[in-house]
Amino acid sequence: MILKNLLVVSLTVILSACATTVPEPPTPAQMAADKGYELGEPIEKIMNYRLDGWNYVNPYALIIHSGANKNHLVTLRDRCHELSTADVIATTSTGSAMRAKFDAIIVSLDGSRPSGSTRNTRKCYIESIYTMTKNKTTNKTATGISE
């Protein structure tokens, strides 16, 4: 009897563990808003870009700064956990453009600078690219009137 109860409890625990789901990643609009941006339209490619900087958003996305006030939300096809600890990234490009559904973000696995070699790097393929603009905020006084 004790063995039967132990078996039932064990199976219940195992099945409940299998039933848990991974939460869906936030939408691109939510990701942009969380970082203080307004999401623009999706674009197929960034032409003649220069990678001036980047910011980690989550394992599915990053913000790329590619020139004066040119910010893009780049979503990834799969999770890229290595982005959260990366200091430097590189990108693949097709000609002078970085393209959605074709190019990738290259992340070093050992902390070194990503190079042309695929050794100790991971390619995180780009799913989509969105234009973004920084949200404009106004300062309000104690009376609620915009300055």
Coordinates of N, CA, C and O in Angstrom, one line a residue:
M1 N 0.8 -1.2 0.0 CA 0.0 0.0 0.0 C 0.9 1.3 0.0 O 0.6 2.2 -0.7
I2 N 1.9 1.3 0.8 CA 2.8 2.4 0.9 C 3.5 2.6 -0.4 O 3.7 3.7 -0.9
L3 N 3.9 1.5 -1.0 CA 4.6 1.6 -2.3 C 3.7 2.1 -3.4 O 4.1 2.9 -4.2
K4 N 2.4 1.7 -3.3 CA 1.5 2.2 -4.3 C 1.3 3.7 -4.2 O 1.3 4.5 -5.1
N5 N 1.1 4.2 -2.9 CA 1.0 5.7 -2.7 C 2.2 6.4 -3.1 O 2.2 7.5 -3.7
L6 N 3.4 5.9 -2.8 CA 4.7 6.5 -3.2 C 4.7 6.6 -4.8 O 5.2 7.6 -5.3
L7 N 4.3 5.6 -5.5 CA 4.3 5.6 -6.9 C 3.4 6.6 -7.5 O 3.7 7.4 -8.4
V8 N 2.2 6.7 -6.9 CA 1.2 7.8 -7.3 C 1.7 9.2 -7.1 O 1.7 10.0 -8.0
V9 N 2.3 9.4 -6.0 CA 2.9 10.7 -5.7 C 4.0 11.0 -6.6 O 4.1 12.1 -7.2
S10 N 4.9 10.1 -6.9 CA 6.0 10.3 -7.8 C 5.6 10.6 -9.2 O 6.1 11.5 -9.8
L11 N 4.6 9.9 -9.7 CA 4.1 10.1 -11.0 C 3.4 11.5 -11.1 O 3.5 12.2 -12.1
T12 N 2.7 11.9 -10.1 CA 2.1 13.2 -10.1 C 3.1 14.3 -10.1 O 3.0 15.3 -10.9
V13 N 4.2 14.2 -9.4 CA 5.3 15.2 -9.4 C 5.9 15.2 -10.8 O 6.1 16.3 -11.4
I14 N 6.2 14.1 -11.4 CA 6.8 14.0 -12.7 C 5.9 14.6 -13.8 O 6.4 15.4 -14.6
L15 N 4.7 14.3 -13.7 CA 3.7 14.8 -14.7 C 3.5 16.3 -14.6 O 3.4 17.0 -15.6
S16 N 3.5 16.8 -13.4 CA 3.3 18.2 -13.2 C 4.5 19.0 -13.6 O 4.4 20.1 -14.1
A17 N 5.7 18.4 -13.5 CA 6.9 19.1 -14.0 C 6.9 19.2 -15.5 O 7.3 20.2 -16.0
C18 N 6.4 18.2 -16.1 CA 6.3 18.2 -17.6 C 5.2 19.1 -18.1 O 5.3 19.6 -19.2
A19 N 4.3 19.5 -17.3 CA 3.2 20.3 -17.7 C 3.5 21.8 -17.7 O 2.8 22.6 -18.2
T20 N 4.6 22.2 -17.0 CA 4.9 23.6 -16.9 C 5.3 24.1 -18.3 O 6.0 23.4 -19.1
T21 N 5.0 25.3 -18.6 CA 5.4 25.9 -19.9 C 6.3 27.1 -19.7 O 6.4 27.7 -18.7
V22 N 7.1 27.3 -20.7 CA 8.0 28.4 -20.8 C 7.2 29.7 -21.2 O 6.5 29.6 -22.2
P23 N 7.3 30.8 -20.4 CA 6.5 31.9 -20.8 C 7.0 32.5 -22.2 O 8.1 32.4 -22.5
E24 N 6.0 33.0 -22.9 CA 6.3 33.6 -24.2 C 7.1 34.9 -24.0 O 6.9 35.6 -23.0
P25 N 8.0 35.2 -24.9 CA 8.8 36.4 -24.8 C 7.9 37.6 -25.0 O 6.8 37.5 -25.7
P26 N 8.2 38.8 -24.5 CA 7.4 39.9 -24.8 C 7.3 40.3 -26.3 O 8.2 39.9 -27.0
T27 N 6.3 41.0 -26.6 CA 6.2 41.5 -28.0 C 7.3 42.5 -28.3 O 7.8 43.2 -27.4
P28 N 7.6 42.7 -29.6 CA 8.6 43.8 -29.9 C 8.1 45.2 -29.4 O 9.0 45.9 -28.9
A29 N 6.9 45.5 -29.4 CA 6.4 46.8 -28.9 C 6.6 46.9 -27.4 O 7.0 48.0 -26.9
Q30 N 6.4 45.8 -26.7 CA 6.6 45.8 -25.3 C 8.1 46.0 -24.9 O 8.5 46.7 -24.0
M31 N 8.9 45.3 -25.7 CA 10.4 45.4 -25.5 C 10.9 46.8 -25.7 O 11.7 47.3 -24.9
A32 N 10.4 47.4 -26.8 CA 10.8 48.8 -27.1 C 10.3 49.8 -26.0 O 11.1 50.6 -25.5
A33 N 9.1 49.6 -25.6 CA 8.5 50.5 -24.6 C 9.2 50.4 -23.3 O 9.5 51.4 -22.6
D34 N 9.6 49.2 -22.9 CA 10.4 48.9 -21.6 C 11.7 49.7 -21.6 O 12.2 50.0 -20.6
K35 N 12.3 49.9 -22.8 CA 13.6 50.6 -22.9 C 13.4 52.1 -23.2 O 14.4 52.7 -23.5
G36 N 12.2 52.6 -23.3 CA 11.9 54.0 -23.5 C 11.9 54.4 -25.0 O 12.1 55.5 -25.4
Y37 N 11.5 53.4 -25.8 CA 11.4 53.7 -27.3 C 10.0 53.5 -27.8 O 9.3 52.7 -27.2
E38 N 9.7 54.1 -28.9 CA 8.5 53.8 -29.6 C 8.8 52.9 -30.8 O 9.7 53.3 -31.6
L39 N 8.2 51.8 -31.0 CA 8.5 50.9 -32.1 C 8.0 51.4 -33.4 O 6.8 51.9 -33.5
G40 N 8.8 51.4 -34.4 CA 8.4 51.7 -35.8 C 8.0 50.5 -36.6 O 7.7 49.4 -36.0
E41 N 8.0 50.6 -37.9 CA 7.7 49.5 -38.7 C 8.8 48.5 -38.9 O 10.0 48.9 -38.7
P42 N 8.5 47.2 -39.1 CA 9.6 46.3 -39.4 C 10.2 46.6 -40.7 O 9.5 47.1 -41.7
I43 N 11.5 46.4 -40.8 CA 12.2 46.6 -42.1 C 13.0 45.4 -42.5 O 13.3 44.5 -41.6
E44 N 13.3 45.2 -43.7 CA 14.0 44.0 -44.2 C 15.4 44.1 -43.9 O 16.1 43.0 -43.7
K45 N 16.0 45.3 -43.9 CA 17.5 45.4 -43.8 C 17.8 46.8 -43.3 O 17.1 47.8 -43.4
I46 N 19.0 46.9 -42.8 CA 19.6 48.2 -42.4 C 20.7 48.4 -43.4 O 21.7 47.6 -43.5
M47 N 20.6 49.4 -44.3 CA 21.6 49.7 -45.3 C 22.7 50.6 -44.7 O 22.5 51.5 -43.9
N48 N 23.9 50.3 -45.2 CA 25.1 51.1 -44.9 C 25.2 51.4 -43.4 O 25.4 52.5 -43.0
Y49 N 25.0 50.4 -42.6 CA 25.0 50.6 -41.1 C 26.4 50.6 -40.6 O 27.3 50.0 -41.1
R50 N 26.5 51.3 -39.5 CA 27.8 51.2 -38.7 C 27.4 50.9 -37.3 O 26.5 51.6 -36.7
L51 N 27.9 49.8 -36.7 CA 27.5 49.4 -35.4 C 28.2 50.3 -34.4 O 29.4 50.2 -34.1
D52 N 27.5 51.3 -33.8 CA 28.0 52.3 -32.9 C 27.9 51.8 -31.4 O 28.6 52.3 -30.6
G53 N 27.0 50.9 -31.2 CA 26.8 50.4 -29.9 C 25.5 49.5 -29.9 O 24.8 49.3 -30.9
W54 N 25.3 48.9 -28.7 CA 24.2 48.0 -28.6 C 23.8 47.9 -27.1 O 24.6 48.2 -26.2
N55 N 22.5 47.4 -26.9 CA 22.0 47.2 -25.5 C 21.3 45.9 -25.5 O 20.5 45.6 -26.4
Y56 N 21.6 45.1 -24.5 CA 20.9 43.9 -24.3 C 19.4 44.2 -23.8 O 19.2 45.0 -23.0
V57 N 18.5 43.5 -24.4 CA 17.1 43.6 -24.0 C 16.6 42.3 -23.3 O 16.2 42.4 -22.1
N58 N 16.8 41.2 -23.9 CA 16.5 39.9 -23.3 C 17.1 38.8 -24.2 O 17.8 39.2 -25.2
P59 N 17.0 37.5 -23.9 CA 17.7 36.5 -24.7 C 17.1 36.5 -26.2 O 17.7 35.8 -27.0
Y60 N 16.0 37.2 -26.4 CA 15.4 37.2 -27.8 C 15.7 38.5 -28.6 O 15.3 38.5 -29.7
A61 N 16.3 39.5 -27.9 CA 16.4 40.8 -28.6 C 17.5 41.6 -28.1 O 18.0 41.5 -27.0
L62 N 17.9 42.6 -29.0 CA 18.9 43.6 -28.6 C 18.6 44.9 -29.4 O 17.9 44.8 -30.4
I63 N 19.1 46.0 -28.9 CA 18.9 47.3 -29.6 C 20.3 47.6 -30.2 O 21.3 47.6 -29.5
I64 N 20.3 47.9 -31.5 CA 21.5 48.3 -32.2 C 21.5 49.8 -32.4 O 20.5 50.3 -33.0
H65 N 22.5 50.4 -32.1 CA 22.7 51.9 -32.4 C 23.6 51.9 -33.6 O 24.7 51.5 -33.6
S66 N 23.1 52.5 -34.7 CA 23.8 52.5 -35.9 C 24.0 53.9 -36.5 O 23.6 54.1 -37.7
G67 N 24.4 54.8 -35.8 CA 24.6 56.2 -36.2 C 23.7 57.1 -35.4 O 23.0 56.7 -34.5
A68 N 23.8 58.4 -35.7 CA 23.1 59.4 -35.0 C 21.6 59.2 -35.0 O 21.0 59.2 -36.0
N69 N 21.1 58.9 -33.8 CA 19.6 58.7 -33.6 C 19.1 57.6 -34.5 O 17.9 57.6 -34.9
K70 N 19.9 56.6 -34.9 CA 19.4 55.5 -35.7 C 19.5 54.3 -34.8 O 20.5 53.7 -34.6
N71 N 18.3 53.9 -34.2 CA 18.2 52.8 -33.3 C 17.3 51.8 -33.9 O 16.3 52.1 -34.4
H72 N 17.7 50.5 -33.7 CA 16.9 49.4 -34.3 C 16.7 48.3 -33.2 O 17.7 47.9 -32.6
L73 N 15.5 47.8 -33.1 CA 15.3 46.6 -32.3 C 15.5 45.4 -33.2 O 14.9 45.3 -34.2
V74 N 16.4 44.5 -32.8 CA 16.7 43.3 -33.6 C 16.2 42.2 -32.7 O 16.6 41.9 -31.6
T75 N 15.2 41.4 -33.3 CA 14.7 40.2 -32.6 C 15.4 39.0 -33.2 O 15.8 39.0 -34.4
L76 N 15.6 38.0 -32.4 CA 16.4 36.8 -32.8 C 15.5 35.6 -33.0 O 14.4 35.5 -32.3
R77 N 15.9 34.8 -33.9 CA 15.1 33.6 -34.2 C 15.0 32.6 -33.0 O 14.0 32.0 -32.7
D78 N 16.1 32.5 -32.3 CA 16.2 31.6 -31.1 C 16.7 32.4 -29.9 O 17.3 33.4 -30.1
R79 N 16.6 31.8 -28.7 CA 17.2 32.4 -27.5 C 18.7 32.5 -27.7 O 19.3 31.6 -28.2
C80 N 19.3 33.6 -27.2 CA 20.7 33.8 -27.3 C 21.2 34.2 -25.9 O 21.4 35.4 -25.7
H81 N 21.3 33.3 -25.0 CA 21.7 33.6 -23.6 C 23.0 34.3 -23.5 O 23.2 35.0 -22.5
E82 N 23.9 34.0 -24.4 CA 25.3 34.6 -24.3 C 25.3 36.1 -24.4 O 26.2 36.7 -23.9
L83 N 24.2 36.7 -25.0 CA 24.2 38.1 -25.1 C 24.2 38.8 -23.7 O 24.7 39.9 -23.6
S84 N 23.6 38.2 -22.7 CA 23.5 38.9 -21.4 C 24.8 39.1 -20.7 O 24.9 40.0 -19.9
T85 N 25.8 38.4 -21.1 CA 27.2 38.6 -20.5 C 28.2 39.1 -21.5 O 29.4 39.2 -21.2
A86 N 27.8 39.3 -22.7 CA 28.8 39.7 -23.8 C 29.2 41.2 -23.6 O 28.3 42.0 -23.3
D87 N 30.4 41.5 -23.8 CA 30.9 42.8 -23.8 C 31.0 43.4 -25.2 O 30.8 44.6 -25.5
V88 N 31.3 42.5 -26.2 CA 31.5 42.9 -27.6 C 30.7 41.9 -28.5 O 30.6 40.7 -28.2
I89 N 30.1 42.4 -29.5 CA 29.4 41.6 -30.5 C 29.9 42.0 -31.9 O 30.5 43.0 -32.0
A90 N 29.6 41.1 -32.8 CA 29.9 41.4 -34.2 C 28.6 41.0 -35.0 O 27.7 40.4 -34.4
T91 N 28.6 41.4 -36.2 CA 27.4 41.0 -37.1 C 27.9 40.5 -38.4 O 29.0 40.8 -38.9
T92 N 27.1 39.6 -39.0 CA 27.3 39.3 -40.4 C 26.6 40.3 -41.2 O 25.7 41.0 -40.7
S93 N 27.0 40.4 -42.4 CA 26.2 41.3 -43.3 C 26.3 40.8 -44.7 O 27.2 40.1 -45.1
T94 N 25.3 41.2 -45.5 CA 25.3 40.9 -46.9 C 25.6 42.1 -47.7 O 24.7 43.0 -47.7
G95 N 26.7 42.2 -48.3 CA 27.1 43.5 -48.9 C 27.2 44.6 -47.9 O 27.9 44.4 -46.9
S96 N 26.5 45.6 -48.0 CA 26.6 46.7 -47.1 C 25.3 46.8 -46.2 O 25.0 47.8 -45.6
A97 N 24.6 45.7 -46.1 CA 23.3 45.7 -45.4 C 23.3 44.5 -44.4 O 23.9 43.5 -44.6
M98 N 22.6 44.7 -43.3 CA 22.3 43.7 -42.3 C 20.9 43.3 -42.6 O 20.0 44.2 -42.5
R99 N 20.6 42.0 -42.9 CA 19.2 41.6 -43.3 C 18.6 40.7 -42.3 O 19.2 39.8 -41.7
A100 N 17.3 40.9 -42.1 CA 16.5 40.0 -41.3 C 16.3 38.7 -42.0 O 16.3 38.6 -43.2
K101 N 16.2 37.6 -41.2 CA 16.1 36.3 -41.7 C 17.2 35.7 -42.5 O 17.1 34.7 -43.1
F102 N 18.4 36.5 -42.4 CA 19.5 36.0 -43.2 C 20.8 36.2 -42.4 O 21.6 35.2 -42.2
D103 N 21.0 37.4 -41.9 CA 22.3 37.7 -41.1 C 22.2 37.3 -39.7 O 21.1 36.9 -39.2
A104 N 23.3 37.5 -38.9 CA 23.3 37.0 -37.5 C 24.1 38.0 -36.7 O 24.9 38.7 -37.2
I105 N 23.8 37.9 -35.4 CA 24.7 38.6 -34.4 C 25.7 37.5 -33.9 O 25.3 36.4 -33.6
I106 N 26.9 37.9 -33.8 CA 28.0 36.9 -33.4 C 28.4 37.3 -32.0 O 28.8 38.4 -31.7
V107 N 28.3 36.3 -31.1 CA 28.7 36.5 -29.7 C 29.8 35.6 -29.4 O 29.8 34.4 -29.7
S108 N 30.8 36.1 -28.7 CA 31.9 35.3 -28.2 C 31.5 34.4 -27.0 O 30.8 34.9 -26.1
L109 N 32.0 33.2 -27.0 CA 31.7 32.3 -25.9 C 32.7 32.3 -24.8 O 32.5 31.8 -23.7
D110 N 33.9 32.9 -25.1 CA 34.9 32.9 -24.1 C 35.4 34.3 -23.7 O 36.4 34.4 -23.1
G111 N 34.6 35.3 -24.0 CA 34.9 36.6 -23.6 C 35.9 37.4 -24.5 O 36.1 38.6 -24.3
S112 N 36.4 36.7 -25.5 CA 37.3 37.4 -26.5 C 36.5 38.1 -27.5 O 35.3 38.0 -27.7
R113 N 37.2 39.0 -28.3 CA 36.6 39.7 -29.3 C 36.2 38.8 -30.5 O 37.1 38.1 -31.0
P114 N 34.9 38.8 -30.9 CA 34.6 37.9 -32.1 C 35.3 38.3 -33.3 O 35.5 39.5 -33.6
S115 N 35.8 37.3 -34.0 CA 36.6 37.6 -35.2 C 36.0 36.8 -36.4 O 34.9 36.3 -36.2
G116 N 36.7 36.7 -37.5 CA 36.2 36.0 -38.6 C 36.1 34.5 -38.4 O 35.4 33.8 -39.1
S117 N 36.8 34.0 -37.4 CA 36.8 32.6 -37.0 C 35.5 32.2 -36.3 O 34.9 33.0 -35.6
T118 N 35.0 31.1 -36.6 CA 33.8 30.6 -35.9 C 34.1 29.9 -34.6 O 33.2 29.5 -33.9
R119 N 35.4 29.7 -34.3 CA 35.8 29.1 -33.1 C 35.4 29.9 -31.9 O 35.7 31.1 -31.9
N120 N 34.8 29.4 -30.9 CA 34.4 30.0 -29.6 C 33.4 31.2 -29.9 O 33.5 32.2 -29.1
T121 N 32.6 31.1 -30.9 CA 31.6 32.0 -31.1 C 30.2 31.3 -31.3 O 30.2 30.1 -31.6
R122 N 29.2 32.1 -31.2 CA 27.8 31.6 -31.5 C 27.2 32.6 -32.4 O 27.2 33.8 -32.1
K123 N 26.5 32.1 -33.5 CA 25.7 33.0 -34.3 C 24.3 32.9 -33.9 O 23.7 31.8 -33.8
C124 N 23.7 34.1 -33.6 CA 22.3 34.2 -33.2 C 21.6 34.9 -34.4 O 21.8 36.1 -34.6
Y125 N 20.8 34.1 -35.1 CA 20.3 34.6 -36.3 C 19.1 35.6 -36.1 O 18.3 35.4 -35.2
I126 N 19.1 36.6 -37.0 CA 18.1 37.7 -36.9 C 16.8 37.2 -37.4 O 16.7 36.8 -38.6
E127 N 15.8 37.4 -36.6 CA 14.4 37.1 -37.1 C 13.8 38.4 -37.7 O 13.2 38.3 -38.8
S128 N 13.9 39.5 -37.0 CA 13.3 40.8 -37.6 C 14.0 42.0 -37.1 O 14.8 41.9 -36.1
I129 N 13.9 43.1 -37.8 CA 14.5 44.4 -37.5 C 13.4 45.4 -37.5 O 12.6 45.5 -38.5
Y130 N 13.4 46.3 -36.5 CA 12.4 47.3 -36.4 C 13.1 48.7 -36.2 O 14.1 48.7 -35.5
T131 N 12.6 49.7 -36.8 CA 13.1 51.1 -36.5 C 12.5 51.5 -35.2 O 11.4 50.9 -34.8
M132 N 13.2 52.4 -34.5 CA 12.7 52.8 -33.2 C 13.0 54.3 -33.0 O 14.0 54.8 -33.6
T133 N 12.2 55.0 -32.3 CA 12.5 56.4 -31.9 C 12.4 56.5 -30.4 O 11.5 55.8 -29.8
K134 N 13.2 57.3 -29.9 CA 13.2 57.5 -28.4 C 12.0 58.3 -28.0 O 11.5 59.2 -28.7
N135 N 11.3 57.8 -27.0 CA 10.1 58.5 -26.5 C 10.5 59.9 -26.0 O 11.5 60.0 -25.3
K136 N 9.6 60.8 -26.3 CA 9.8 62.2 -25.9 C 9.1 62.3 -24.6 O 7.9 62.1 -24.5
T137 N 9.7 62.8 -23.5 CA 9.1 63.0 -22.2 C 9.1 64.5 -21.9 O 10.0 65.2 -22.3
T138 N 8.0 64.9 -21.3 CA 7.9 66.3 -20.9 C 8.0 66.3 -19.4 O 7.6 65.5 -18.7
N139 N 8.6 67.4 -18.9 CA 8.7 67.6 -17.5 C 7.4 68.3 -17.0 O 7.0 69.3 -17.6
K140 N 6.9 67.9 -15.9 CA 5.7 68.5 -15.4 C 6.0 69.1 -14.0 O 6.7 68.5 -13.2
T141 N 5.4 70.2 -13.8 CA 5.6 70.9 -12.5 C 4.7 70.2 -11.5 O 3.8 69.4 -11.8
A142 N 4.7 70.7 -10.2 CA 3.8 70.1 -9.2 C 2.4 70.4 -9.5 O 1.5 69.6 -9.0
T143 N 2.1 71.4 -10.3 CA 0.7 71.7 -10.6 C 0.2 70.8 -11.8 O -1.0 70.9 -12.2
G144 N 1.1 70.0 -12.4 CA 0.7 69.2 -13.5 C 0.8 69.9 -14.9 O 0.4 69.3 -15.9
I145 N 1.4 71.1 -14.9 CA 1.5 71.8 -16.2 C 2.8 71.5 -16.8 O 3.9 71.6 -16.1
S146 N 2.8 71.2 -18.1 CA 4.1 70.9 -18.8 C 4.9 72.1 -18.9 O 4.5 73.3 -19.1
E147 N 6.2 71.9 -18.7 CA 7.2 73.1 -18.8 C 7.7 73.2 -20.2 O 7.8 72.3 -20.9

